Amino acid sequence: MQPYELSLTEAADAIRARQLSPVELADSVLERIAQTEPRLHAYATVTAERTRRAAREGEHDIAAGRYRGPLHGIPMGVKDLIDVAGVATTAGSRVRADHRAQTDSTVAARLTRAGAVLLGKTHTHEFAYGLTTPQTRNAWDTGRVAGGSSGGSAVAVAAGMATFALGTDTGGSIRVPSALNGVVGLKPTYGLLPRHGVTSLSWSLDHVGPITRTVEDAALVLTALAGHDPRDPASLTAPAIDYRPPAAVDLKGLRIGVPRNYYFDHIAPEIEAAVRHAIDQLQALGARLVEVEIPMTRYVQATQWGLMVPEATAYHADTLRTVPELYEADVRILLEAGELMTAGDYLRAQRSRTLMRQEWARMLEDVDLIAAPTVPAAAVRAGQETITWADGAVEGVSDAYVRLSAPANITGVPSLSLPVGHDTAGLPIGMQLLGRPLEESVLLRVGHAYEQTQPVRDLARAA
């Protein structure tokens, strides 16, 4: 096995045992990037010289007994919305083509403090306003979309081009590409990870989170990043904890909600079969399955768009007027649409969110978490605009991908996406676990328990 094939946990164990050096690991991943980037286009910027320098510094510190923990010497990518001092943050747009960050975002600073080694910035759909990341190819089939908007991060992890990566999630942008590329994606509770220094799409829906190869890897990154930052007005003051899940796979006594509505409507049969099989495996580990009714489903899409569109337009108000020609057509249309929404429209969406949060809190009183598909369809072909369901209904690709992930953004609850198989075309299938606010540890425990019953996953085949 080559070093780039190691999960974060495996690499950290090897580095701590002095069986692998940070320099060896960084060189292996950089070589992998050189081999695969021409096909996959995961990176907007690769900081190879900086990477090697940081790896040498990490190796020196570890040899001197200054080991900082499991992220020390681990190479990672960050989405091109997240500021790193001295590195361009373009947000995938010509509007920000010349922008270079002067200071670190909070999450970048915490990763540096933990000893992680930056590989570069990963591609995003322009300003994270889309769910395909058109610059990037799917890690399992280069003729298909990577998912978005954190598509570059998900593909980099799936292909061995990063040991882990950070993404952002406003309507599913961590979980959707993670599901489509067969990796683990965690959208934490709203406010758990600070967003200071992260380009916003929609301030009341935006989240930062890790994309990794395993659930345990996600827990390690979350542990390093969680914590209050007063520079983010939404940042929570939750106490710092160690999120690493227990080794035991016994889920006895845990109540898992299985939706009887919404999450299994208009969904590919192979995805439904794989997710239901995974839920049955959770039951075999001791969990009790409880049917639940998802509340207010008819308002999900309207609420998501009613919040996101005006907030995004407000953020871009100046540049939309001064340099509109620099935006890609799909993003510019959405931003211009936001100018037509009234204050009343926005307030109605806010009221709907308040009611939805209350109803979800009531639903989660009866179960410990919910298990459901992450997306209703596997990765579509590049350029495909619609999906036709078995009953003849036609749905836009972006609407389909956001439909099952948006409830967690609206309500702010944590959601973990993990791979649960492949369809007959060999494309990955994802299941998401949704829980109560600040109960990431429950999701990680369940996800890790499921993962321990499965074969070790290989890197993506297109890489």
Coordinates of C-alpha atoms in Angstrom, one line a residue:
M1 CA 0.0 0.0 0.0
Q2 CA 1.3 3.5 -0.9
P3 CA 1.1 6.2 1.7
Y4 CA -1.5 8.2 -0.2
E5 CA -3.9 5.2 0.1
L6 CA -3.9 5.5 3.9
S7 CA -6.8 6.9 5.8
L8 CA -6.2 9.8 8.2
T9 CA -6.3 7.4 11.2
E10 CA -3.9 4.9 9.6
A11 CA -1.5 7.6 8.6
A12 CA -1.6 9.2 12.0
D13 CA -0.9 5.9 13.7
A14 CA 2.0 5.3 11.4
I15 CA 3.5 8.7 11.9
R16 CA 3.1 8.5 15.7
A17 CA 4.8 5.1 15.6
R18 CA 7.7 6.6 13.5
Q19 CA 6.8 4.1 10.7
L20 CA 6.0 6.9 8.3
S21 CA 7.3 10.4 8.0
P22 CA 5.2 13.5 7.1
V23 CA 7.6 14.1 4.2
E24 CA 7.1 10.6 2.8
L25 CA 3.3 11.0 3.1
A26 CA 3.3 14.5 1.6
D27 CA 5.5 13.4 -1.3
S28 CA 3.3 10.4 -2.0
V29 CA 0.1 12.5 -2.1
L30 CA 1.7 15.2 -4.2
E31 CA 2.8 12.6 -6.7
R32 CA -0.7 11.2 -6.7
I33 CA -2.1 14.7 -7.5
A34 CA 0.4 15.0 -10.4
Q35 CA -0.9 11.7 -11.8
T36 CA -4.6 12.2 -11.4
E37 CA -5.3 16.0 -11.5
P38 CA -5.2 16.1 -15.3
R39 CA -8.2 13.8 -15.3
L40 CA -10.2 14.9 -12.2
H41 CA -9.5 18.6 -11.8
A42 CA -10.0 18.6 -8.1
Y43 CA -7.7 21.5 -7.2
A44 CA -7.9 25.2 -8.0
T45 CA -4.4 25.7 -6.5
V46 CA -1.7 23.2 -5.4
T47 CA 0.8 24.7 -2.9
A48 CA 3.5 22.0 -3.4
E49 CA 6.5 24.1 -2.2
R50 CA 4.6 25.2 0.9
T51 CA 3.4 21.6 1.4
R52 CA 6.9 20.2 1.4
R53 CA 8.2 22.9 3.7
A54 CA 5.4 22.3 6.2
A55 CA 6.0 18.5 6.0
R56 CA 9.7 19.0 6.8
E57 CA 8.8 21.2 9.8
G58 CA 6.3 18.6 11.0
E59 CA 8.9 15.8 10.7
H60 CA 11.4 17.9 12.7
D61 CA 8.9 18.7 15.5
I62 CA 7.8 15.1 15.8
A63 CA 11.4 13.9 15.9
A64 CA 12.1 16.4 18.7
G65 CA 9.2 15.1 20.8
R66 CA 6.7 17.9 19.9
Y67 CA 3.9 15.7 18.6
R68 CA 0.7 17.7 18.4
G69 CA -1.8 14.9 17.9
P70 CA -3.4 12.9 15.1
L71 CA -3.5 15.6 12.5
H72 CA 0.2 16.4 12.8
G73 CA 1.9 15.8 9.5
I74 CA -1.3 14.9 7.7
P75 CA -1.8 16.5 4.2
M76 CA -5.2 18.1 3.5
G77 CA -7.1 20.2 1.0
V78 CA -9.4 23.1 1.8
K79 CA -12.3 24.4 -0.3
D80 CA -11.6 27.5 -2.3
L81 CA -13.9 29.5 0.0
I82 CA -11.7 29.1 3.1
D83 CA -9.0 31.7 3.7
V84 CA -5.4 30.7 4.2
A85 CA -2.9 33.5 4.6
G86 CA -0.9 34.0 1.4
V87 CA -3.0 31.7 -0.7
A88 CA -5.6 32.8 -3.3
T89 CA -9.2 32.5 -2.3
T90 CA -11.1 32.8 -5.6
A91 CA -14.4 31.1 -4.7
G92 CA -14.2 29.6 -8.2
S93 CA -15.1 32.9 -9.7
R94 CA -13.5 35.5 -12.0
V95 CA -15.0 38.1 -9.6
R96 CA -12.4 37.1 -7.0
A97 CA -9.6 36.1 -9.4
D98 CA -7.0 38.4 -7.8
H99 CA -8.0 37.9 -4.2
R100 CA -5.3 36.6 -1.9
A101 CA -6.1 36.1 1.8
Q102 CA -4.1 38.2 4.3
T103 CA -5.0 36.1 7.3
D104 CA -6.1 32.6 8.1
S105 CA -9.7 31.6 8.6
T106 CA -10.4 30.2 12.1
V107 CA -10.6 26.6 10.8
A108 CA -7.4 27.0 8.8
A109 CA -5.6 28.4 11.8
R110 CA -6.8 25.5 14.0
L111 CA -5.6 23.0 11.4
T112 CA -2.2 24.6 11.3
R113 CA -2.1 24.6 15.1
A114 CA -2.9 20.9 15.0
G115 CA 0.0 20.3 12.6
A116 CA -1.9 19.6 9.4
V117 CA -0.2 20.2 6.1
L118 CA -1.9 22.2 3.4
L119 CA -1.9 20.7 -0.1
G120 CA -3.9 23.5 -1.8
K121 CA -7.4 24.8 -2.5
T122 CA -10.0 22.5 -4.0
H123 CA -12.5 23.5 -6.6
T124 CA -16.0 24.8 -5.7
H125 CA -19.0 25.6 -7.8
E126 CA -18.8 29.4 -8.2
F127 CA -19.4 31.0 -4.8
A128 CA -20.7 27.6 -3.7
Y129 CA -24.0 28.4 -5.6
G130 CA -24.6 25.1 -7.2
L131 CA -24.5 21.3 -6.7
T132 CA -22.3 20.0 -9.5
T133 CA -18.8 21.7 -9.4
P134 CA -18.5 21.8 -13.2
Q135 CA -14.7 22.1 -13.2
T136 CA -14.3 18.7 -11.5
R137 CA -15.0 15.2 -12.7
N138 CA -16.4 12.4 -10.6
A139 CA -13.8 10.2 -9.0
W140 CA -15.6 7.0 -10.1
D141 CA -16.5 8.0 -13.7
T142 CA -15.0 11.1 -15.3
G143 CA -18.1 11.4 -17.6
R144 CA -20.2 12.2 -14.5
V145 CA -20.6 15.1 -12.2
A146 CA -18.6 15.4 -9.0
G147 CA -21.4 16.9 -7.0
G148 CA -21.1 20.2 -5.3
S149 CA -20.4 22.6 -4.2
S150 CA -17.5 20.9 -2.4
G151 CA -16.9 18.7 -5.3
G152 CA -13.1 19.3 -5.4
S153 CA -12.7 18.3 -1.8
A154 CA -14.7 15.1 -2.1
V155 CA -12.9 14.0 -5.3
A156 CA -9.5 14.8 -3.8
V157 CA -10.3 12.5 -0.8
A158 CA -11.9 9.8 -2.9
A159 CA -8.9 9.6 -5.3
G160 CA -6.1 9.8 -2.7
M161 CA -5.2 13.4 -3.6
A162 CA -5.7 14.4 0.0
T163 CA -5.9 12.5 3.2
F164 CA -8.8 14.7 4.3
A165 CA -10.3 17.9 3.2
L166 CA -12.7 20.7 4.3
G167 CA -15.9 21.7 2.6
T168 CA -18.8 23.9 3.2
D169 CA -22.5 23.0 3.2
T170 CA -25.4 25.4 2.7
G171 CA -27.9 23.0 1.2
G172 CA -26.0 19.7 1.0
S173 CA -22.7 20.8 -0.4
I174 CA -20.5 18.6 1.8
R175 CA -22.9 15.6 1.8
V176 CA -23.9 15.5 -1.8
P177 CA -20.4 15.2 -3.3
S178 CA -19.4 12.9 -0.5
A179 CA -22.2 10.5 -1.4
L180 CA -21.5 10.8 -5.2
N181 CA -17.8 10.0 -4.7
G182 CA -18.0 7.3 -2.0
V183 CA -16.5 9.2 1.0
V184 CA -17.6 10.4 4.4
G185 CA -19.0 13.9 4.8
L186 CA -20.1 15.6 8.0
K187 CA -22.2 18.7 8.2
P188 CA -22.0 19.6 11.9
T189 CA -24.6 21.4 14.0
Y190 CA -25.1 25.0 12.8
G191 CA -22.5 27.1 14.7
L192 CA -20.3 24.3 16.0
L193 CA -17.5 25.1 13.6
P194 CA -16.6 28.8 13.2
R195 CA -17.0 30.4 9.8
H196 CA -14.8 33.5 10.3
G197 CA -12.7 33.8 7.1
V198 CA -15.0 31.7 5.0
T199 CA -16.7 33.2 2.0
S200 CA -20.4 33.1 2.6
L201 CA -23.2 31.9 0.4
S202 CA -26.1 32.2 2.8
W203 CA -25.1 33.2 6.3
S204 CA -28.0 31.5 8.1
L205 CA -27.5 28.2 6.3
D206 CA -23.7 28.0 5.9
H207 CA -21.7 25.3 7.7
V208 CA -18.0 24.2 7.5
G209 CA -17.2 20.5 7.9
P210 CA -14.8 17.6 7.1
I211 CA -14.7 15.2 4.2
T212 CA -12.8 12.0 4.9
R213 CA -12.4 8.4 4.0
T214 CA -13.7 7.0 7.3
V215 CA -16.1 8.0 10.0
E216 CA -13.3 7.9 12.6
D217 CA -11.3 10.3 10.4
A218 CA -14.2 12.7 10.4
A219 CA -14.3 12.6 14.2
L220 CA -10.6 13.4 14.5
V221 CA -11.0 16.5 12.3
L222 CA -14.1 17.6 14.1
T223 CA -12.3 17.3 17.4
A224 CA -9.5 19.6 16.2
L225 CA -11.9 22.2 14.7
A226 CA -14.9 22.6 17.1
G227 CA -14.9 25.5 19.5
H228 CA -16.3 29.0 20.0
D229 CA -15.0 32.0 18.0
P230 CA -16.6 35.4 18.9
R231 CA -15.8 36.7 15.4
D232 CA -18.6 34.4 14.0
P233 CA -21.9 35.7 15.4
A234 CA -23.4 32.3 15.1
S235 CA -20.6 30.4 16.8
L236 CA -21.8 28.2 19.7
T237 CA -20.2 28.0 23.1
A238 CA -20.5 24.3 23.3
P239 CA -17.7 22.6 25.4
A240 CA -14.8 21.0 23.6
I241 CA -15.0 17.2 23.6
D242 CA -13.2 14.3 21.9
Y243 CA -15.5 13.0 19.2
R244 CA -13.7 9.8 18.5
P245 CA -16.2 6.9 18.5
P246 CA -15.9 3.9 20.7
A247 CA -14.5 0.7 19.2
A248 CA -17.5 -1.3 20.2
V249 CA -20.1 -1.9 17.4
D250 CA -23.0 -2.7 19.8
L251 CA -26.0 -0.3 19.2
K252 CA -28.3 -1.9 21.7
G253 CA -31.0 0.4 23.0
L254 CA -30.4 3.1 20.3
R255 CA -33.6 4.2 18.5
I256 CA -33.2 4.9 14.8
G257 CA -36.0 6.7 12.9
V258 CA -36.8 5.4 9.5
P259 CA -38.9 7.9 7.5
R260 CA -42.2 6.7 6.1
N261 CA -42.4 9.7 3.9
Y262 CA -40.3 12.2 1.9
Y263 CA -36.8 10.6 2.0
F264 CA -37.9 7.5 0.1
D265 CA -40.1 9.4 -2.4
H266 CA -38.8 9.8 -6.0
I267 CA -35.7 7.9 -5.4
A268 CA -33.7 5.4 -7.6
P269 CA -34.6 1.8 -6.7
E270 CA -31.0 0.8 -6.2
I271 CA -30.4 3.6 -3.8
E272 CA -33.5 2.8 -1.8
A273 CA -32.4 -0.9 -1.6
A274 CA -28.9 -0.1 -0.5
V275 CA -30.0 2.3 2.2
R276 CA -32.7 0.0 3.5
H277 CA -30.1 -2.8 3.6
A278 CA -27.7 -0.6 5.6
I279 CA -30.5 0.3 8.0
D280 CA -31.3 -3.4 8.5
Q281 CA -27.6 -3.9 9.4
L282 CA -27.9 -1.2 12.0
Q283 CA -30.8 -3.1 13.4
A284 CA -28.7 -6.3 13.4
L285 CA -26.1 -4.4 15.6
G286 CA -28.8 -3.9 18.2
A287 CA -30.6 -0.7 17.2
R288 CA -34.4 -0.5 17.3
L289 CA -36.1 0.8 14.2
V290 CA -38.9 3.3 14.6
E291 CA -41.0 4.7 11.8
V292 CA -41.2 8.4 11.8
E293 CA -43.2 11.0 9.8
I294 CA -41.0 13.9 8.5
P295 CA -42.8 17.1 9.3
M296 CA -43.6 20.0 6.9
T297 CA -42.1 18.3 3.8
R298 CA -44.1 20.4 1.4
Y299 CA -42.3 23.5 2.6
V300 CA -38.7 22.3 2.5
Q301 CA -37.7 23.5 -1.0
A302 CA -39.5 26.8 -0.7
T303 CA -38.0 27.5 2.7
Q304 CA -34.4 26.6 1.6
W305 CA -34.6 28.8 -1.5
G306 CA -36.5 31.5 0.3
L307 CA -33.7 31.9 2.8
M308 CA -30.7 31.2 0.5
V309 CA -31.5 33.3 -2.5
P310 CA -32.0 36.7 -0.8
E311 CA -29.1 36.2 1.6
A312 CA -26.8 35.3 -1.3
T313 CA -28.0 38.3 -3.3
A314 CA -27.4 40.6 -0.4
Y315 CA -23.8 39.4 -0.1
H316 CA -23.1 40.0 -3.8
A317 CA -25.1 43.3 -4.1
D318 CA -22.1 45.5 -4.9
T319 CA -20.3 43.2 -7.4
L320 CA -23.5 42.2 -9.1
R321 CA -24.0 45.8 -10.0
T322 CA -20.4 46.7 -10.9
V323 CA -19.1 43.5 -12.6
P324 CA -22.1 41.3 -13.5
E325 CA -20.3 40.0 -16.6
L326 CA -17.7 38.2 -14.5
Y327 CA -20.3 35.8 -13.0
E328 CA -21.1 32.5 -14.7
A329 CA -24.6 32.5 -16.2
D330 CA -26.2 30.0 -13.8
V331 CA -25.0 31.9 -10.7
R332 CA -25.8 35.3 -12.1
I333 CA -29.4 34.3 -12.9
L334 CA -29.9 33.1 -9.3
L335 CA -28.4 36.3 -7.9
E336 CA -30.6 38.5 -10.1
A337 CA -33.6 36.4 -9.0
G338 CA -32.8 37.3 -5.4
E339 CA -33.4 41.0 -6.2
L340 CA -37.0 40.2 -7.1
M341 CA -37.8 38.6 -3.7
T342 CA -39.5 40.8 -1.2
A343 CA -38.9 41.3 2.5
G344 CA -42.2 39.5 3.1
D345 CA -41.0 36.5 1.1
Y346 CA -37.9 36.3 3.3
L347 CA -39.8 36.7 6.5
R348 CA -42.2 34.0 5.6
A349 CA -39.2 31.7 4.9
Q350 CA -37.8 32.6 8.4
R351 CA -41.1 31.8 10.0
S352 CA -41.3 28.5 8.2
R353 CA -37.8 27.6 9.4
T354 CA -38.8 28.4 13.0
L355 CA -41.8 26.1 12.7
M356 CA -39.7 23.4 11.0
R357 CA -37.1 23.5 13.7
Q358 CA -39.7 23.1 16.4
E359 CA -41.3 20.1 14.6
W360 CA -38.0 18.4 14.0
A361 CA -37.2 18.8 17.7
R362 CA -40.5 17.1 18.6
M363 CA -39.8 14.3 16.1
L364 CA -36.3 13.7 17.5
E365 CA -37.7 13.3 21.1
D366 CA -38.9 9.9 20.0
V367 CA -35.7 8.6 18.3
D368 CA -32.0 9.1 18.7
L369 CA -31.3 9.8 15.1
I370 CA -32.8 9.3 11.6
A371 CA -31.3 7.2 8.8
A372 CA -32.1 8.1 5.2
P373 CA -30.6 8.4 1.7
T374 CA -28.2 11.3 1.2
V375 CA -29.3 11.9 -2.4
P376 CA -32.1 10.3 -4.5
A377 CA -29.9 9.4 -7.5
A378 CA -26.2 8.6 -8.1
A379 CA -24.0 10.9 -10.1
V380 CA -25.6 12.0 -13.3
R381 CA -23.7 12.5 -16.5
A382 CA -21.9 15.8 -17.0
G383 CA -24.3 18.3 -18.6
Q384 CA -27.5 16.4 -17.7
E385 CA -30.1 18.8 -16.5
T386 CA -33.0 16.7 -15.4
I387 CA -33.9 13.3 -13.8
T388 CA -37.0 11.4 -14.9
W389 CA -38.5 9.2 -12.2
A390 CA -40.4 6.0 -12.6
D391 CA -43.8 7.7 -12.4
G392 CA -42.8 10.1 -15.3
A393 CA -42.1 13.1 -13.0
V394 CA -39.2 15.2 -14.2
E395 CA -37.0 17.0 -11.7
G396 CA -34.0 19.3 -12.1
V397 CA -30.7 17.8 -11.1
S398 CA -29.9 20.5 -8.5
D399 CA -33.4 20.3 -7.1
A400 CA -33.1 16.5 -6.8
Y401 CA -29.7 16.6 -5.1
V402 CA -30.7 19.4 -2.6
R403 CA -34.1 17.9 -1.7
L404 CA -32.9 15.3 0.8
S405 CA -30.0 17.3 2.3
A406 CA -31.7 20.7 2.8
P407 CA -33.8 19.8 5.9
A408 CA -30.5 19.6 7.9
N409 CA -29.5 23.1 6.8
I410 CA -32.8 24.6 7.5
T411 CA -33.1 23.1 11.0
G412 CA -29.4 23.2 11.8
V413 CA -29.2 19.6 12.9
P414 CA -26.0 17.6 12.3
S415 CA -25.9 15.2 9.4
L416 CA -23.3 12.5 8.5
S417 CA -23.2 11.0 5.0
L418 CA -21.3 7.7 4.6
P419 CA -21.0 5.2 1.7
V420 CA -23.3 2.1 1.8
G421 CA -22.6 0.5 -1.5
H422 CA -22.6 1.0 -5.3
D423 CA -25.3 0.7 -8.0
T424 CA -25.0 -1.6 -11.0
A425 CA -23.0 1.1 -12.9
G426 CA -20.4 1.0 -10.1
L427 CA -21.4 4.5 -8.8
P428 CA -21.3 5.1 -5.0
I429 CA -24.5 5.3 -2.8
G430 CA -24.7 7.3 0.4
M431 CA -26.8 7.1 3.5
Q432 CA -27.1 10.1 5.9
L433 CA -27.6 10.0 9.6
L434 CA -29.4 13.0 11.1
G435 CA -29.5 13.7 14.8
R436 CA -30.2 16.2 17.5
P437 CA -28.2 19.5 17.7
L438 CA -24.7 18.9 19.2
E439 CA -25.1 15.2 19.2
E440 CA -22.5 14.5 16.5
S441 CA -21.0 11.9 18.8
V442 CA -24.1 9.8 18.4
L443 CA -24.0 10.0 14.6
L444 CA -20.3 9.2 14.6
R445 CA -20.8 6.2 16.9
V446 CA -23.5 4.7 14.6
G447 CA -21.6 5.5 11.4
H448 CA -18.4 4.0 12.8
A449 CA -20.3 0.9 14.0
Y450 CA -21.8 0.3 10.5
E451 CA -18.4 0.9 8.9
Q452 CA -16.7 -1.8 11.0
T453 CA -19.1 -4.4 9.5
Q454 CA -18.1 -3.5 5.9
P455 CA -15.1 -4.5 3.7
V456 CA -12.3 -1.9 3.6
R457 CA -13.1 0.6 0.8
D458 CA -10.7 1.1 -2.1
L459 CA -9.8 4.4 -3.7
A460 CA -12.1 5.5 -6.5
R461 CA -11.7 3.6 -9.8
A462 CA -11.4 6.6 -12.1
A463 CA -8.3 7.8 -10.3

